């Protein structure tokens, strides 16, 4: 029997998140306050104190609260698969594994942090949370997280997505969240924008501003973010820590780890628990390949500089590879990868030469997704289809070189809500997007001015 | 730690399907030829010979071919969950387990038989299969099955669903199937209907006729069916056989097993492996509750008599509880339960008093689905929401009686493609359907006349 699934017993589920900040060769640059541009913590009334502490902690292992573990156990541990049928179809000597987060109730890795953030908010006495969402992936995960802890949630969903993509909105409502199209009449900034332009289609920047204004105006409410920041990446390390145990069950160790990056939390959740072996010299030749879309290639095309984490310029200024916070990526189907910057931890590791990056076009990415669907059966979300493209490339290189490398994919979830994208690809209507050099040049001209010497 | 998921190692995956025909207290009534009305086998050119043999076999254990096991291992064994959060929310001493088939790539139990049927077709030299589909659940599962064995598939999809529900069509196409709206111009019957009525919305009866005509016209093509018949129920017993091993891991044994029935294959796949303990006297008080929709309550309202298995009257005549083969159920969201009859095996067991039945309205069914979503997180397809309604009723009875019974749910899959139904329910727009007594009376007047003495 050729084993293809590795189950981790719940009694062996990791009890701690792994904090890379304990093992970085150099510390992370500071956060800067968006107003004063001085080093700062996360804006304190916005996030639960526990998240703020985790953001800067140097503790290597941070215990997962039992209440969070209990919720994790409604879908975790997730399965590690070996893609034997893909290997055979590619006629490659490479061994291809994928850790699959698509079996969470929300269909992705996002609940790993949503549940933790909701727990910390509840523990600090909150009754409500707010967040923004574009296509709805993050909003639905946080809806589930808040449901588990009996918190109300208000999701400001970009109006054009709210109207075009009702399924994710219904998911949020089924879990009990209140989802409104943004701009809304529920905030001052929303009312102001609607007064100027009643037909505004909304934007992520506006939605963030509404969610933050709402949270700042109420003592019982925290704001929540789904990627980019350190504590979110920390919560996602449950994925890689599980995978380490499962790879051991498979008697395997990855030579190459592949994952897509938008804000960076999916891939970091998988590779951070492995990169410590590269930093420590135990596995110095391990390759970690970050895959970004050609429509928003921050690592491969952007400068490493200070920029706002959000489009609205309300969030802290961070040092990162960025295309400029005012840059709006083209509307590729992988909505979760449409971010102007990148998680500071990933940028830092890239600067240190510990991870590599590659940018991919949309059409070959869907070609890889269909190849995977027609071998392993799984319909992959457009974001992790990027992983599949690079995995197939690497597996074919192994065939040419006759090398039996072990490739591990950070497969963040299914594409059941993204079938319109497959339809476009299969019917030949899918368009690709070049790297928009001119738009990036304009956006980079609007970077914040930061005092020298930081 | 309170364990909530029971994983079965792939080396312990059952290697045999369980055939209830070996253990029935009385044999099943025969099939009758739709033309001659004499006892018959399955129409031989339509189905692979192996399926025909399994249809009538009395062997207790039928080996799952290694090639089928290999494909099963891309998603099997599936997980047995304990619904501890639902138990707590109901404050019940009952223990609630659910075997969850929603993690298959198609999102339901259907691939268990799709893969087996595609294998037997391929083994007998076929190049193609045909089938009909309504909302697309079965068509998509067979698309996946045929993809795994390199078979072409032509799916005749009821035109109104083809236009209204593009997502399942895209699933089929992503797996490589050719899906056409029925009536189509590709068959004689399709052309005839279109000539008479170019705007025909189609029906399951027309789609079946097209799929059968197509298969009969080509030597390289078999027809396939997704429920009702014995060999389909047989293939589904992998579910219950896995569950037996997992319940043993949980040190539990079901007092009550609950499942929805449309054609009957999901629930039979779970309960047939258990009912042998009831037949043998090992567990005589086990209750097996079949849940049907009030819009198509064949067991609870229909007579046990001879009727066509299909609306078109092309399939064999079987003895079953039926509302009449010309009966068209109201358009409830649980499309998979809209069937006029019921699997002959389930009807036979119901007649023998070995299983019980209950009919449920649509609105309380969705109420139960939302309760489950807001405790366990899983968004359940409308069909198994019927299970949840009855499970909650039984768990509340346990609370009143102070009895710690063990309830096992045959949870057939997720509702990611059914969110519009949740939207209707949550917004208060969902309508219910009474039992349509008059329509049933009319349909029962059209039962086939069968010679006495059979």
Short mmCIF file of N, CA and C in Angstrom, two decimals, chain A residues 282-400:
data_model
loop_
_atom_site.label_atom_id
_atom_site.label_comp_id
_atom_site.label_asym_id
_atom_site.label_seq_id
_atom_site.Cartn_x
_atom_site.Cartn_y
_atom_site.Cartn_z
N UNK A 282 21.44 23.21 10.62
CA UNK A 282 21.09 21.79 10.55
C UNK A 282 20.73 21.39 9.12
N UNK A 283 20.11 22.29 8.38
CA UNK A 283 19.71 22.01 6.99
C UNK A 283 19.99 23.27 6.16
N UNK A 284 21.28 23.60 5.96
CA UNK A 284 21.62 24.89 5.34
C UNK A 284 21.18 25.02 3.88
N UNK A 285 21.01 23.89 3.19
CA UNK A 285 20.69 23.98 1.75
C UNK A 285 19.18 23.93 1.48
N UNK A 286 18.35 23.99 2.52
CA UNK A 286 16.91 24.00 2.32
C UNK A 286 16.51 25.24 1.51
N UNK A 287 15.67 25.04 0.51
CA UNK A 287 15.21 26.18 -0.28
C UNK A 287 13.77 26.50 0.08
N UNK A 288 13.50 27.77 0.30
CA UNK A 288 12.15 28.21 0.67
C UNK A 288 11.73 29.22 -0.39
N UNK A 289 10.75 28.83 -1.20
CA UNK A 289 10.39 29.65 -2.36
C UNK A 289 9.05 30.34 -2.15
N UNK A 290 9.09 31.66 -2.04
CA UNK A 290 7.88 32.48 -1.92
C UNK A 290 7.37 32.79 -3.33
N UNK A 291 6.10 32.52 -3.56
CA UNK A 291 5.55 32.77 -4.90
C UNK A 291 4.54 33.90 -4.84
N UNK A 292 4.81 34.94 -5.61
CA UNK A 292 3.88 36.07 -5.64
C UNK A 292 3.31 36.23 -7.04
N UNK A 293 2.18 36.95 -7.16
CA UNK A 293 1.60 37.14 -8.49
C UNK A 293 2.34 38.26 -9.23
N UNK A 294 2.47 38.15 -10.53
CA UNK A 294 3.13 39.20 -11.31
C UNK A 294 2.39 40.52 -11.19
N UNK A 295 1.11 40.46 -10.77
CA UNK A 295 0.33 41.69 -10.62
C UNK A 295 0.68 42.45 -9.34
N UNK A 296 1.37 41.80 -8.40
CA UNK A 296 1.73 42.49 -7.14
C UNK A 296 3.03 41.88 -6.60
N UNK A 297 4.13 42.03 -7.34
CA UNK A 297 5.37 41.32 -6.99
C UNK A 297 6.26 42.14 -6.06
N UNK A 298 5.86 42.27 -4.80
CA UNK A 298 6.58 43.18 -3.90
C UNK A 298 8.02 42.70 -3.65
N UNK A 299 8.23 41.41 -3.35
CA UNK A 299 9.59 40.95 -3.07
C UNK A 299 10.48 41.03 -4.30
N UNK A 300 9.95 40.61 -5.45
CA UNK A 300 10.81 40.53 -6.63
C UNK A 300 11.01 41.87 -7.33
N UNK A 301 10.11 42.84 -7.12
CA UNK A 301 10.23 44.10 -7.85
C UNK A 301 10.30 45.34 -6.95
N UNK A 302 9.87 45.24 -5.71
CA UNK A 302 9.78 46.43 -4.86
C UNK A 302 11.08 46.71 -4.12
N UNK A 303 11.26 47.96 -3.67
CA UNK A 303 12.41 48.28 -2.81
C UNK A 303 12.11 47.88 -1.36
N UNK A 304 13.18 47.68 -0.56
CA UNK A 304 13.03 47.39 0.87
C UNK A 304 13.09 48.73 1.59
N UNK A 305 11.92 49.20 2.02
CA UNK A 305 11.88 50.56 2.55
C UNK A 305 10.72 50.72 3.54
N UNK A 306 10.57 51.91 4.09
CA UNK A 306 9.49 52.18 5.06
C UNK A 306 8.21 52.53 4.32
N UNK A 307 7.12 51.89 4.72
CA UNK A 307 5.83 52.21 4.09
C UNK A 307 4.70 51.86 5.06
N UNK A 308 3.57 52.47 4.80
CA UNK A 308 2.37 52.13 5.58
C UNK A 308 1.94 50.70 5.28
N UNK A 309 1.47 50.02 6.32
CA UNK A 309 0.96 48.67 6.13
C UNK A 309 -0.37 48.64 5.40
N UNK A 310 -1.10 49.75 5.40
CA UNK A 310 -2.43 49.77 4.79
C UNK A 310 -2.54 50.89 3.78
N UNK A 311 -3.50 50.75 2.93
CA UNK A 311 -3.71 51.71 1.85
C UNK A 311 -4.10 53.08 2.41
N UNK A 312 -4.83 53.07 3.52
CA UNK A 312 -5.34 54.33 4.06
C UNK A 312 -4.29 55.13 4.82
N UNK A 313 -3.16 54.49 5.15
CA UNK A 313 -2.14 55.21 5.91
C UNK A 313 -2.49 55.40 7.38
N UNK A 314 -3.35 54.52 7.91
CA UNK A 314 -3.73 54.58 9.32
C UNK A 314 -2.92 53.61 10.17
N UNK A 315 -2.39 52.56 9.51
CA UNK A 315 -1.68 51.51 10.24
C UNK A 315 -0.24 51.95 10.45
N UNK A 316 0.48 51.26 11.34
CA UNK A 316 1.89 51.61 11.56
C UNK A 316 2.71 51.53 10.27
N UNK A 317 3.79 52.27 10.25
CA UNK A 317 4.75 52.21 9.14
C UNK A 317 5.72 51.08 9.46
N UNK A 318 5.96 50.23 8.45
CA UNK A 318 6.86 49.08 8.66
C UNK A 318 7.92 49.08 7.58
N UNK A 319 9.02 48.39 7.86
CA UNK A 319 10.04 48.24 6.83
C UNK A 319 9.73 46.97 6.05
N UNK A 320 9.54 47.15 4.75
CA UNK A 320 9.17 45.98 3.95
C UNK A 320 9.47 46.21 2.47
N UNK A 321 9.44 45.14 1.72
CA UNK A 321 9.46 45.26 0.27
C UNK A 321 8.06 45.70 -0.13
N UNK A 322 7.98 46.79 -0.87
CA UNK A 322 6.65 47.37 -1.13
C UNK A 322 6.58 47.97 -2.53
N UNK A 323 5.37 47.98 -3.04
CA UNK A 323 5.11 48.65 -4.31
C UNK A 323 4.47 50.01 -4.07
N UNK A 324 4.44 50.42 -2.81
CA UNK A 324 3.83 51.69 -2.44
C UNK A 324 2.42 51.47 -1.95
N UNK A 325 2.07 52.09 -0.79
CA UNK A 325 0.78 51.78 -0.16
C UNK A 325 -0.40 52.28 -0.98
N UNK A 326 -0.17 53.16 -1.94
CA UNK A 326 -1.29 53.62 -2.77
C UNK A 326 -1.44 52.78 -4.04
N UNK A 327 -0.57 51.80 -4.20
CA UNK A 327 -0.64 50.94 -5.39
C UNK A 327 -1.84 49.98 -5.29
N UNK A 328 -2.65 49.98 -6.33
CA UNK A 328 -3.81 49.07 -6.36
C UNK A 328 -3.54 47.98 -7.41
N UNK A 329 -3.32 46.74 -6.99
CA UNK A 329 -3.01 45.68 -7.95
C UNK A 329 -4.18 45.42 -8.91
N UNK A 330 -3.85 44.95 -10.09
CA UNK A 330 -4.87 44.57 -11.07
C UNK A 330 -5.76 43.47 -10.47
N UNK A 331 -7.00 43.39 -10.99
CA UNK A 331 -7.97 42.46 -10.39
C UNK A 331 -7.74 40.99 -10.77
N UNK A 332 -6.62 40.43 -10.36
CA UNK A 332 -6.41 38.99 -10.58
C UNK A 332 -7.37 38.20 -9.69
N UNK A 333 -7.57 36.93 -10.05
CA UNK A 333 -8.51 36.12 -9.27
C UNK A 333 -7.97 35.77 -7.88
N UNK A 334 -6.66 35.71 -7.75
CA UNK A 334 -6.09 35.41 -6.44
C UNK A 334 -6.16 36.66 -5.57
N UNK A 335 -7.37 36.99 -5.13
CA UNK A 335 -7.61 38.23 -4.39
C UNK A 335 -6.77 38.33 -3.12
N UNK A 336 -6.48 37.18 -2.53
CA UNK A 336 -5.71 37.15 -1.29
C UNK A 336 -4.25 37.53 -1.49
N UNK A 337 -3.81 37.64 -2.74
CA UNK A 337 -2.40 38.01 -2.99
C UNK A 337 -2.27 39.46 -3.46
N UNK A 338 -3.38 40.18 -3.48
CA UNK A 338 -3.36 41.56 -3.98
C UNK A 338 -3.00 42.53 -2.86
N UNK A 339 -1.75 42.53 -2.47
CA UNK A 339 -1.30 43.39 -1.38
C UNK A 339 -0.04 44.12 -1.84
N UNK A 340 0.04 45.39 -1.49
CA UNK A 340 1.17 46.21 -1.99
C UNK A 340 2.48 45.88 -1.32
N UNK A 341 2.42 45.34 -0.09
CA UNK A 341 3.65 45.07 0.65
C UNK A 341 3.80 43.61 0.99
N UNK A 342 4.38 43.33 2.14
CA UNK A 342 4.61 41.93 2.54
C UNK A 342 4.90 41.92 4.04
N UNK A 343 4.56 40.81 4.68
CA UNK A 343 4.82 40.68 6.10
C UNK A 343 6.27 41.05 6.42
N UNK A 344 6.50 41.93 7.40
CA UNK A 344 7.87 42.34 7.74
C UNK A 344 8.79 41.15 8.04
N UNK A 345 8.28 40.11 8.66
CA UNK A 345 9.13 38.95 8.95
C UNK A 345 9.65 38.32 7.66
N UNK A 346 8.77 38.16 6.68
CA UNK A 346 9.21 37.55 5.42
C UNK A 346 10.20 38.48 4.71
N UNK A 347 9.93 39.79 4.73
CA UNK A 347 10.84 40.74 4.09
C UNK A 347 12.23 40.66 4.72
N UNK A 348 12.26 40.59 6.03
CA UNK A 348 13.52 40.50 6.77
C UNK A 348 14.29 39.24 6.37
N UNK A 349 13.59 38.13 6.30
CA UNK A 349 14.25 36.86 5.94
C UNK A 349 14.72 36.88 4.48
N UNK A 350 13.97 37.58 3.64
CA UNK A 350 14.35 37.70 2.23
C UNK A 350 15.62 38.56 2.12
N UNK A 351 15.62 39.66 2.87
CA UNK A 351 16.79 40.55 2.89
C UNK A 351 18.03 39.78 3.37
N UNK A 352 17.83 38.89 4.33
CA UNK A 352 18.94 38.10 4.88
C UNK A 352 19.33 36.93 3.97
N UNK A 353 18.62 36.76 2.86
CA UNK A 353 18.96 35.69 1.92
C UNK A 353 18.52 34.31 2.38
N UNK A 354 17.59 34.26 3.30
CA UNK A 354 17.16 32.95 3.83
C UNK A 354 15.98 32.37 3.06
N UNK A 355 15.24 33.21 2.34
CA UNK A 355 14.16 32.72 1.47
C UNK A 355 14.36 33.33 0.09
N UNK A 356 13.83 32.68 -0.92
CA UNK A 356 13.88 33.23 -2.27
C UNK A 356 12.46 33.56 -2.73
N UNK A 357 12.35 34.25 -3.85
CA UNK A 357 11.02 34.67 -4.33
C UNK A 357 10.93 34.54 -5.83
N UNK A 358 9.72 34.32 -6.27
CA UNK A 358 9.47 34.18 -7.70
C UNK A 358 8.09 34.79 -7.98
N UNK A 359 7.93 35.46 -9.11
CA UNK A 359 6.62 36.02 -9.47
C UNK A 359 6.06 35.24 -10.66
N UNK A 360 4.77 34.96 -10.63
CA UNK A 360 4.15 34.12 -11.67
C UNK A 360 2.94 34.82 -12.29
N UNK A 361 2.75 34.53 -13.57
CA UNK A 361 1.56 35.03 -14.27
C UNK A 361 0.36 34.14 -13.95
N UNK A 362 -0.81 34.73 -14.16
CA UNK A 362 -2.07 34.09 -13.77
C UNK A 362 -2.43 32.87 -14.62
N UNK A 363 -2.20 32.93 -15.93
CA UNK A 363 -2.65 31.83 -16.78
C UNK A 363 -1.88 30.53 -16.51
N UNK A 364 -0.54 30.57 -16.47
CA UNK A 364 0.16 29.32 -16.11
C UNK A 364 -0.17 28.84 -14.71
N UNK A 365 -0.54 29.75 -13.84
CA UNK A 365 -0.94 29.37 -12.48
C UNK A 365 -2.22 28.53 -12.52
N UNK A 366 -3.21 28.95 -13.31
CA UNK A 366 -4.44 28.16 -13.43
C UNK A 366 -4.19 26.86 -14.18
N UNK A 367 -3.28 26.90 -15.13
CA UNK A 367 -2.91 25.66 -15.83
C UNK A 367 -2.41 24.63 -14.81
N UNK A 368 -1.60 25.08 -13.86
CA UNK A 368 -1.11 24.19 -12.81
C UNK A 368 -2.26 23.72 -11.92
N UNK A 369 -3.20 24.63 -11.63
CA UNK A 369 -4.35 24.27 -10.81
C UNK A 369 -5.19 23.17 -11.46
N UNK A 370 -5.38 23.28 -12.78
CA UNK A 370 -6.16 22.26 -13.49
C UNK A 370 -5.39 20.93 -13.53
N UNK A 371 -4.08 21.01 -13.69
CA UNK A 371 -3.26 19.79 -13.65
C UNK A 371 -3.44 19.07 -12.31
N UNK A 372 -3.44 19.84 -11.25
CA UNK A 372 -3.60 19.28 -9.91
C UNK A 372 -5.00 18.68 -9.75
N UNK A 373 -6.02 19.41 -10.22
CA UNK A 373 -7.40 18.92 -10.14
C UNK A 373 -7.56 17.62 -10.91
N UNK A 374 -6.80 17.48 -12.01
CA UNK A 374 -6.96 16.30 -12.85
C UNK A 374 -5.99 15.18 -12.48
N UNK A 375 -5.28 15.35 -11.38
CA UNK A 375 -4.46 14.24 -10.87
C UNK A 375 -4.87 13.91 -9.44
N UNK A 376 -4.87 14.91 -8.57
CA UNK A 376 -5.21 14.68 -7.17
C UNK A 376 -6.69 14.89 -6.88
N UNK A 377 -7.39 15.54 -7.80
CA UNK A 377 -8.83 15.73 -7.63
C UNK A 377 -9.20 17.03 -6.94
N UNK A 378 -8.31 17.59 -6.16
CA UNK A 378 -8.65 18.78 -5.38
C UNK A 378 -8.70 20.03 -6.27
N UNK A 379 -9.77 20.81 -6.10
CA UNK A 379 -9.90 22.10 -6.76
C UNK A 379 -9.27 23.13 -5.82
N UNK A 380 -8.19 23.72 -6.24
CA UNK A 380 -7.38 24.58 -5.39
C UNK A 380 -7.79 26.04 -5.56
N UNK A 381 -7.77 26.79 -4.47
CA UNK A 381 -8.03 28.23 -4.56
C UNK A 381 -6.96 28.88 -5.44
N UNK A 382 -7.31 30.00 -6.10
CA UNK A 382 -6.33 30.64 -7.01
C UNK A 382 -5.01 30.99 -6.32
N UNK A 383 -5.05 31.35 -5.04
CA UNK A 383 -3.81 31.72 -4.35
C UNK A 383 -2.84 30.54 -4.31
N UNK A 384 -3.20 29.39 -3.71
CA UNK A 384 -2.24 28.28 -3.70
C UNK A 384 -2.01 27.62 -5.06
N UNK A 385 -2.80 27.95 -6.07
CA UNK A 385 -2.44 27.50 -7.43
C UNK A 385 -1.05 28.03 -7.80
N UNK A 386 -0.68 29.18 -7.23
CA UNK A 386 0.68 29.70 -7.45
C UNK A 386 1.73 28.71 -6.94
N UNK A 387 1.46 28.08 -5.79
CA UNK A 387 2.40 27.08 -5.26
C UNK A 387 2.55 25.94 -6.26
N UNK A 388 1.41 25.55 -6.84
CA UNK A 388 1.41 24.36 -7.71
C UNK A 388 2.26 24.63 -8.95
N UNK A 389 2.15 25.85 -9.47
CA UNK A 389 2.94 26.21 -10.66
C UNK A 389 4.44 26.00 -10.38
N UNK A 390 4.91 26.54 -9.28
CA UNK A 390 6.34 26.45 -8.97
C UNK A 390 6.73 25.02 -8.60
N UNK A 391 5.84 24.32 -7.90
CA UNK A 391 6.12 22.92 -7.55
C UNK A 391 6.31 22.07 -8.80
N UNK A 392 5.42 22.27 -9.77
CA UNK A 392 5.53 21.49 -11.01
C UNK A 392 6.85 21.83 -11.72
N UNK A 393 7.18 23.10 -11.77
CA UNK A 393 8.47 23.50 -12.38
C UNK A 393 9.64 22.80 -11.68
N UNK A 394 9.62 22.81 -10.37
CA UNK A 394 10.74 22.21 -9.62
C UNK A 394 10.77 20.70 -9.78
N UNK A 395 9.58 20.10 -9.82
CA UNK A 395 9.52 18.63 -9.99
C UNK A 395 10.03 18.23 -11.37
N UNK A 396 9.75 19.07 -12.36
CA UNK A 396 10.25 18.76 -13.71
C UNK A 396 11.77 18.94 -13.79
N UNK A 397 12.28 19.92 -13.06
CA UNK A 397 13.75 20.07 -12.98
C UNK A 397 14.37 18.83 -12.34
N UNK A 398 13.69 18.27 -11.34
CA UNK A 398 14.18 17.04 -10.71
C UNK A 398 14.21 15.90 -11.72
N UNK A 399 13.20 15.86 -12.59
CA UNK A 399 13.17 14.81 -13.62
C UNK A 399 14.37 14.96 -14.55
N UNK A 400 14.61 16.19 -14.99
CA UNK A 400 15.74 16.41 -15.89
C UNK A 400 17.07 16.05 -15.22
#
